[in-house]
Amino acid sequence: MEQIIRSIAHIETPFGSKFGVPRQSGIADALEARVVFEPEYRIPEAFRGLEDFSHIWLIWSFSEVSQKEWTPTVRPPMLGGNVRMGVFATRSPFRPNTLGLSSVRLVRIDWECKDAPVLVVAGADLMNNTPIYDVKPYLPFTDSHAEARGGFTEKVLKEEKKLKVIIPDSLSQKLGVEKTVALCQVLEHDPRPHYQNDENRVYGMDFMDLNIRFVVKDGVLTVL
């Protein structure tokens, strides 16, 4: 029997567009976000015991996907956008059901804000206002597998090198230490698609209320 699911919350992040969002959760661990629940779910009893967990799973929706039909194969950006893989062997948003899954660190539960209780999390890889369908605790004894294999991603990640990031002092002062560290974590993993490597191109990504403009040359990302 089919069941219609609806969002129970949304997440507030610094990313106003898809470009620049971390490719996976946990990459930018210094980056904090807020999971704000719909009024009917702001019941303190529903969160009892959650503060004892260090990490949680977020089940969410790729709400900005415009493609109506799913395809059995996709071109993962990690492979340069030229190699097709089975959709179920990827985390592509173009799926039969546009659901995403992210493991994030639970920093704290804010019981005092006007929308309380709000979950303050770190390491989220979601756009601002992404709808959240469910929250579940991360269980280390069953969710972590030291012997797990990473398929085609292992070779790519082994060859991938972090970029050196240069941020102007004026921007660092505007952002503050914590937000500057978070921005560096996002940029050092190179937000550009793997098939783009134009040293003369100026890229732009939304971060908070700013549009971060940058160039990449010889392994160095310079924020303009």
PDB file of C-alpha atoms in Angstrom, residues 3-220:
ATOM      1  CA  GLN A   3       1.853   5.927   1.634  1.00  0.00           C
ATOM      2  CA  ILE A   4       2.301   9.639   1.042  1.00  0.00           C
ATOM      3  CA  ILE A   5       5.094  11.117   3.142  1.00  0.00           C
ATOM      4  CA  ARG A   6       5.442  14.782   3.957  1.00  0.00           C
ATOM      5  CA  SER A   7       8.228  16.904   5.321  1.00  0.00           C
ATOM      6  CA  ILE A   8       8.450  17.304   9.083  1.00  0.00           C
ATOM      7  CA  ALA A   9      11.102  20.018   9.024  1.00  0.00           C
ATOM      8  CA  HIS A  10      13.445  22.053   6.853  1.00  0.00           C
ATOM      9  CA  ILE A  11      17.131  22.805   7.208  1.00  0.00           C
ATOM     10  CA  GLU A  12      18.743  26.238   7.301  1.00  0.00           C
ATOM     11  CA  THR A  13      22.209  26.272   5.709  1.00  0.00           C
ATOM     12  CA  PRO A  14      24.463  28.942   4.135  1.00  0.00           C
ATOM     13  CA  PHE A  15      23.920  27.509   0.632  1.00  0.00           C
ATOM     14  CA  GLY A  16      21.336  29.333  -1.440  1.00  0.00           C
ATOM     15  CA  SER A  17      22.022  27.325  -4.616  1.00  0.00           C
ATOM     16  CA  LYS A  18      23.242  23.844  -5.552  1.00  0.00           C
ATOM     17  CA  PHE A  19      26.697  24.951  -6.702  1.00  0.00           C
ATOM     18  CA  GLY A  20      29.108  24.848  -3.780  1.00  0.00           C
ATOM     19  CA  VAL A  21      27.130  22.492  -1.573  1.00  0.00           C
ATOM     20  CA  PRO A  22      29.549  19.855  -0.152  1.00  0.00           C
ATOM     21  CA  ARG A  23      29.438  16.668  -2.218  1.00  0.00           C
ATOM     22  CA  GLN A  24      28.968  14.495   0.862  1.00  0.00           C
ATOM     23  CA  SER A  25      27.995  15.024   4.467  1.00  0.00           C
ATOM     24  CA  GLY A  26      30.836  15.447   6.945  1.00  0.00           C
ATOM     25  CA  ILE A  27      33.226  17.107   4.473  1.00  0.00           C
ATOM     26  CA  ALA A  28      32.705  20.535   6.044  1.00  0.00           C
ATOM     27  CA  ASP A  29      32.409  19.506   9.693  1.00  0.00           C
ATOM     28  CA  ALA A  30      32.880  23.080  10.918  1.00  0.00           C
ATOM     29  CA  LEU A  31      29.770  24.135   9.045  1.00  0.00           C
ATOM     30  CA  GLU A  32      26.720  24.370  11.310  1.00  0.00           C
ATOM     31  CA  ALA A  33      23.102  24.277  10.188  1.00  0.00           C
ATOM     32  CA  ARG A  34      19.671  24.290  11.872  1.00  0.00           C
ATOM     33  CA  VAL A  35      16.930  21.709  11.458  1.00  0.00           C
ATOM     34  CA  VAL A  36      13.674  23.567  12.116  1.00  0.00           C
ATOM     35  CA  PHE A  37      10.569  21.447  12.623  1.00  0.00           C
ATOM     36  CA  GLU A  38       7.044  22.179  11.535  1.00  0.00           C
ATOM     37  CA  PRO A  39       4.858  23.429  14.442  1.00  0.00           C
ATOM     38  CA  GLU A  40       3.004  20.127  14.865  1.00  0.00           C
ATOM     39  CA  TYR A  41       6.294  18.272  15.508  1.00  0.00           C
ATOM     40  CA  ARG A  42       7.753  20.702  18.046  1.00  0.00           C
ATOM     41  CA  ILE A  43       6.833  18.417  20.895  1.00  0.00           C
ATOM     42  CA  PRO A  44       9.603  18.069  23.520  1.00  0.00           C
ATOM     43  CA  GLU A  45       8.724  14.419  24.212  1.00  0.00           C
ATOM     44  CA  ALA A  46       9.504  13.526  20.596  1.00  0.00           C
ATOM     45  CA  PHE A  47      13.157  14.499  21.196  1.00  0.00           C
ATOM     46  CA  ARG A  48      13.613  12.745  24.536  1.00  0.00           C
ATOM     47  CA  GLY A  49      16.969  10.927  24.591  1.00  0.00           C
ATOM     48  CA  LEU A  50      18.208  12.389  21.286  1.00  0.00           C
ATOM     49  CA  GLU A  51      20.787  14.566  23.024  1.00  0.00           C
ATOM     50  CA  ASP A  52      22.664  11.408  24.049  1.00  0.00           C
ATOM     51  CA  PHE A  53      23.585  10.648  20.425  1.00  0.00           C
ATOM     52  CA  SER A  54      26.581  12.318  18.773  1.00  0.00           C
ATOM     53  CA  HIS A  55      25.358  11.846  15.179  1.00  0.00           C
ATOM     54  CA  ILE A  56      22.020  11.546  13.414  1.00  0.00           C
ATOM     55  CA  TRP A  57      20.691  10.578  10.004  1.00  0.00           C
ATOM     56  CA  LEU A  58      18.683  13.083   7.992  1.00  0.00           C
ATOM     57  CA  ILE A  59      16.302  11.755   5.349  1.00  0.00           C
ATOM     58  CA  TRP A  60      15.460  14.536   2.944  1.00  0.00           C
ATOM     59  CA  SER A  61      14.324  15.490  -0.544  1.00  0.00           C
ATOM     60  CA  PHE A  62      16.270  16.694  -3.584  1.00  0.00           C
ATOM     61  CA  SER A  63      13.677  19.440  -3.857  1.00  0.00           C
ATOM     62  CA  GLU A  64      15.403  21.328  -6.692  1.00  0.00           C
ATOM     63  CA  VAL A  65      15.517  18.391  -9.125  1.00  0.00           C
ATOM     64  CA  SER A  66      13.608  19.389 -12.253  1.00  0.00           C
ATOM     65  CA  GLN A  67      13.884  16.079 -14.106  1.00  0.00           C
ATOM     66  CA  LYS A  68      10.503  14.340 -14.092  1.00  0.00           C
ATOM     67  CA  GLU A  69      11.569  10.843 -15.118  1.00  0.00           C
ATOM     68  CA  TRP A  70      14.340   8.725 -13.648  1.00  0.00           C
ATOM     69  CA  THR A  71      16.943   6.954 -15.787  1.00  0.00           C
ATOM     70  CA  PRO A  72      18.678   3.627 -15.018  1.00  0.00           C
ATOM     71  CA  THR A  73      22.136   5.141 -15.566  1.00  0.00           C
ATOM     72  CA  VAL A  74      23.600   8.518 -14.599  1.00  0.00           C
ATOM     73  CA  ARG A  75      26.894  10.377 -15.094  1.00  0.00           C
ATOM     74  CA  PRO A  76      28.458  10.995 -11.659  1.00  0.00           C
ATOM     75  CA  PRO A  77      30.374  14.325 -11.518  1.00  0.00           C
ATOM     76  CA  MET A  78      33.043  12.464  -9.529  1.00  0.00           C
ATOM     77  CA  LEU A  79      33.889  10.534 -12.724  1.00  0.00           C
ATOM     78  CA  GLY A  80      34.133  13.673 -14.821  1.00  0.00           C
ATOM     79  CA  GLY A  81      30.572  13.552 -16.112  1.00  0.00           C
ATOM     80  CA  ASN A  82      31.531  11.257 -18.999  1.00  0.00           C
ATOM     81  CA  VAL A  83      31.140   7.772 -17.482  1.00  0.00           C
ATOM     82  CA  ARG A  84      27.746   6.217 -16.895  1.00  0.00           C
ATOM     83  CA  MET A  85      27.023   4.181 -13.781  1.00  0.00           C
ATOM     84  CA  GLY A  86      23.860   2.490 -12.553  1.00  0.00           C
ATOM     85  CA  VAL A  87      21.734   4.937 -10.602  1.00  0.00           C
ATOM     86  CA  PHE A  88      21.671   2.592  -7.606  1.00  0.00           C
ATOM     87  CA  ALA A  89      25.494   2.603  -7.533  1.00  0.00           C
ATOM     88  CA  THR A  90      25.511   6.398  -7.092  1.00  0.00           C
ATOM     89  CA  ARG A  91      24.090   9.118  -4.904  1.00  0.00           C
ATOM     90  CA  SER A  92      22.728  11.025  -7.865  1.00  0.00           C
ATOM     91  CA  PRO A  93      19.580  13.107  -7.236  1.00  0.00           C
ATOM     92  CA  PHE A  94      18.012  11.724 -10.432  1.00  0.00           C
ATOM     93  CA  ARG A  95      16.402   8.689  -8.813  1.00  0.00           C
ATOM     94  CA  PRO A  96      13.007   6.930  -8.838  1.00  0.00           C
ATOM     95  CA  ASN A  97      12.302   8.742  -5.581  1.00  0.00           C
ATOM     96  CA  THR A  98      14.324  11.924  -5.042  1.00  0.00           C
ATOM     97  CA  LEU A  99      15.388  11.045  -1.505  1.00  0.00           C
ATOM     98  CA  GLY A 100      18.709  11.942   0.084  1.00  0.00           C
ATOM     99  CA  LEU A 101      20.427  10.515   3.170  1.00  0.00           C
ATOM    100  CA  SER A 102      23.009  12.384   5.235  1.00  0.00           C
ATOM    101  CA  SER A 103      24.911  11.578   8.406  1.00  0.00           C
ATOM    102  CA  VAL A 104      25.540  14.751  10.428  1.00  0.00           C
ATOM    103  CA  ARG A 105      26.961  15.560  13.831  1.00  0.00           C
ATOM    104  CA  LEU A 106      24.429  16.676  16.417  1.00  0.00           C
ATOM    105  CA  VAL A 107      26.001  19.736  18.025  1.00  0.00           C
ATOM    106  CA  ARG A 108      23.145  20.488  20.395  1.00  0.00           C
ATOM    107  CA  ILE A 109      19.387  20.834  20.719  1.00  0.00           C
ATOM    108  CA  ASP A 110      18.318  24.458  21.045  1.00  0.00           C
ATOM    109  CA  TRP A 111      15.448  24.536  23.515  1.00  0.00           C
ATOM    110  CA  GLU A 112      15.326  28.326  23.904  1.00  0.00           C
ATOM    111  CA  CYS A 113      14.817  29.742  20.393  1.00  0.00           C
ATOM    112  CA  LYS A 114      11.375  30.751  19.126  1.00  0.00           C
ATOM    113  CA  ASP A 115      11.069  27.636  16.932  1.00  0.00           C
ATOM    114  CA  ALA A 116      12.342  25.251  19.633  1.00  0.00           C
ATOM    115  CA  PRO A 117      13.275  22.526  19.731  1.00  0.00           C
ATOM    116  CA  VAL A 118      15.743  23.080  16.886  1.00  0.00           C
ATOM    117  CA  LEU A 119      18.563  20.665  16.039  1.00  0.00           C
ATOM    118  CA  VAL A 120      21.914  22.355  15.503  1.00  0.00           C
ATOM    119  CA  VAL A 121      23.983  20.029  13.306  1.00  0.00           C
ATOM    120  CA  ALA A 122      27.421  20.101  11.672  1.00  0.00           C
ATOM    121  CA  GLY A 123      28.620  18.704   8.361  1.00  0.00           C
ATOM    122  CA  ALA A 124      25.358  18.934   6.413  1.00  0.00           C
ATOM    123  CA  ASP A 125      25.468  18.733   2.603  1.00  0.00           C
ATOM    124  CA  LEU A 126      22.087  20.304   1.888  1.00  0.00           C
ATOM    125  CA  MET A 127      20.799  23.488   0.299  1.00  0.00           C
ATOM    126  CA  ASN A 128      19.020  26.060   2.404  1.00  0.00           C
ATOM    127  CA  ASN A 129      15.346  25.205   3.019  1.00  0.00           C
ATOM    128  CA  THR A 130      15.691  21.572   1.921  1.00  0.00           C
ATOM    129  CA  PRO A 131      12.700  19.626   3.273  1.00  0.00           C
ATOM    130  CA  ILE A 132      13.479  16.966   5.886  1.00  0.00           C
ATOM    131  CA  TYR A 133      11.301  13.838   5.966  1.00  0.00           C
ATOM    132  CA  ASP A 134      12.730  12.106   9.017  1.00  0.00           C
ATOM    133  CA  VAL A 135      15.461  12.139  11.663  1.00  0.00           C
ATOM    134  CA  LYS A 136      17.001   8.961  13.056  1.00  0.00           C
ATOM    135  CA  PRO A 137      19.886   8.348  15.481  1.00  0.00           C
ATOM    136  CA  TYR A 138      23.196   7.132  14.066  1.00  0.00           C
ATOM    137  CA  LEU A 139      24.191   3.865  15.744  1.00  0.00           C
ATOM    138  CA  PRO A 140      27.981   3.226  15.682  1.00  0.00           C
ATOM    139  CA  PHE A 141      27.700  -0.497  16.423  1.00  0.00           C
ATOM    140  CA  THR A 142      25.651  -1.153  13.287  1.00  0.00           C
ATOM    141  CA  ASP A 143      25.983   1.905  11.012  1.00  0.00           C
ATOM    142  CA  SER A 144      29.789   1.957  10.907  1.00  0.00           C
ATOM    143  CA  HIS A 145      31.589  -0.727   8.897  1.00  0.00           C
ATOM    144  CA  ALA A 146      35.397  -0.584   8.925  1.00  0.00           C
ATOM    145  CA  GLU A 147      35.617  -3.275   6.230  1.00  0.00           C
ATOM    146  CA  ALA A 148      33.240  -1.542   3.811  1.00  0.00           C
ATOM    147  CA  ARG A 149      34.314  -1.038   0.178  1.00  0.00           C
ATOM    148  CA  GLY A 150      33.687   2.242  -1.628  1.00  0.00           C
ATOM    149  CA  GLY A 151      33.356   1.063  -5.220  1.00  0.00           C
ATOM    150  CA  PHE A 152      34.449   3.502  -7.923  1.00  0.00           C
ATOM    151  CA  THR A 153      34.777   6.317  -5.381  1.00  0.00           C
ATOM    152  CA  GLU A 154      37.857   4.783  -3.742  1.00  0.00           C
ATOM    153  CA  LYS A 155      40.115   5.349  -6.745  1.00  0.00           C
ATOM    154  CA  VAL A 156      38.828   8.878  -7.290  1.00  0.00           C
ATOM    155  CA  LEU A 157      39.274   9.888  -3.658  1.00  0.00           C
ATOM    156  CA  LYS A 158      42.732   8.329  -3.533  1.00  0.00           C
ATOM    157  CA  GLU A 159      43.833  10.511  -6.447  1.00  0.00           C
ATOM    158  CA  GLU A 160      42.030  13.628  -5.262  1.00  0.00           C
ATOM    159  CA  LYS A 161      44.127  16.337  -3.635  1.00  0.00           C
ATOM    160  CA  LYS A 162      42.773  19.175  -1.539  1.00  0.00           C
ATOM    161  CA  LEU A 163      43.177  22.668  -2.913  1.00  0.00           C
ATOM    162  CA  LYS A 164      45.098  25.353  -1.086  1.00  0.00           C
ATOM    163  CA  VAL A 165      42.595  28.108  -0.296  1.00  0.00           C
ATOM    164  CA  ILE A 166      43.449  31.812  -0.098  1.00  0.00           C
ATOM    165  CA  ILE A 167      40.790  34.056   1.421  1.00  0.00           C
ATOM    166  CA  PRO A 168      41.197  37.865   1.674  1.00  0.00           C
ATOM    167  CA  ASP A 169      41.540  39.215   5.218  1.00  0.00           C
ATOM    168  CA  SER A 170      38.572  41.523   4.634  1.00  0.00           C
ATOM    169  CA  LEU A 171      36.307  38.535   3.964  1.00  0.00           C
ATOM    170  CA  SER A 172      37.680  36.571   6.932  1.00  0.00           C
ATOM    171  CA  GLN A 173      36.918  39.499   9.207  1.00  0.00           C
ATOM    172  CA  LYS A 174      33.398  39.749   7.831  1.00  0.00           C
ATOM    173  CA  LEU A 175      32.700  36.022   8.263  1.00  0.00           C
ATOM    174  CA  GLY A 176      34.441  35.468  11.594  1.00  0.00           C
ATOM    175  CA  VAL A 177      36.683  32.552  12.493  1.00  0.00           C
ATOM    176  CA  GLU A 178      34.103  29.730  12.513  1.00  0.00           C
ATOM    177  CA  LYS A 179      32.457  30.637   9.199  1.00  0.00           C
ATOM    178  CA  THR A 180      35.866  31.202   7.570  1.00  0.00           C
ATOM    179  CA  VAL A 181      37.010  27.721   8.616  1.00  0.00           C
ATOM    180  CA  ALA A 182      33.758  26.245   7.276  1.00  0.00           C
ATOM    181  CA  LEU A 183      34.120  28.067   3.958  1.00  0.00           C
ATOM    182  CA  CYS A 184      37.718  26.832   3.630  1.00  0.00           C
ATOM    183  CA  GLN A 185      36.570  23.244   4.195  1.00  0.00           C
ATOM    184  CA  VAL A 186      34.014  23.611   1.418  1.00  0.00           C
ATOM    185  CA  LEU A 187      36.434  25.222  -1.040  1.00  0.00           C
ATOM    186  CA  GLU A 188      39.428  22.957  -0.420  1.00  0.00           C
ATOM    187  CA  HIS A 189      37.410  20.019  -1.785  1.00  0.00           C
ATOM    188  CA  ASP A 190      36.910  21.957  -5.047  1.00  0.00           C
ATOM    189  CA  PRO A 191      33.198  22.727  -5.570  1.00  0.00           C
ATOM    190  CA  ARG A 192      33.625  22.765  -9.359  1.00  0.00           C
ATOM    191  CA  PRO A 193      32.411  19.798 -11.421  1.00  0.00           C
ATOM    192  CA  HIS A 194      35.316  17.431 -12.064  1.00  0.00           C
ATOM    193  CA  TYR A 195      35.120  18.089 -15.802  1.00  0.00           C
ATOM    194  CA  GLN A 196      35.692  21.854 -15.399  1.00  0.00           C
ATOM    195  CA  ASN A 197      39.292  22.997 -15.107  1.00  0.00           C
ATOM    196  CA  ASP A 198      39.431  26.415 -16.761  1.00  0.00           C
ATOM    197  CA  GLU A 199      42.106  28.487 -15.012  1.00  0.00           C
ATOM    198  CA  ASN A 200      40.723  31.714 -16.502  1.00  0.00           C
ATOM    199  CA  ARG A 201      37.142  31.193 -15.435  1.00  0.00           C
ATOM    200  CA  VAL A 202      35.745  33.015 -12.421  1.00  0.00           C
ATOM    201  CA  TYR A 203      33.341  30.798 -10.480  1.00  0.00           C
ATOM    202  CA  GLY A 204      30.678  31.968  -8.050  1.00  0.00           C
ATOM    203  CA  MET A 205      28.805  30.266  -5.217  1.00  0.00           C
ATOM    204  CA  ASP A 206      26.267  31.469  -2.677  1.00  0.00           C
ATOM    205  CA  PHE A 207      27.416  31.345   0.923  1.00  0.00           C
ATOM    206  CA  MET A 208      25.255  32.998   3.579  1.00  0.00           C
ATOM    207  CA  ASP A 209      24.277  36.369   2.095  1.00  0.00           C
ATOM    208  CA  LEU A 210      27.402  36.562  -0.076  1.00  0.00           C
ATOM    209  CA  ASN A 211      28.372  35.432  -3.549  1.00  0.00           C
ATOM    210  CA  ILE A 212      31.871  34.001  -3.250  1.00  0.00           C
ATOM    211  CA  ARG A 213      33.870  34.539  -6.449  1.00  0.00           C
ATOM    212  CA  PHE A 214      37.020  32.492  -6.999  1.00  0.00           C
ATOM    213  CA  VAL A 215      39.545  31.165  -9.491  1.00  0.00           C
ATOM    214  CA  VAL A 216      41.576  27.938  -9.393  1.00  0.00           C
ATOM    215  CA  LYS A 217      45.085  27.641 -10.776  1.00  0.00           C
ATOM    216  CA  ASP A 218      47.889  25.157 -10.093  1.00  0.00           C
ATOM    217  CA  GLY A 219      46.099  23.615  -7.104  1.00  0.00           C
ATOM    218  CA  VAL A 220      45.385  26.976  -5.471  1.00  0.00           C
TER     219      VAL A 220
END
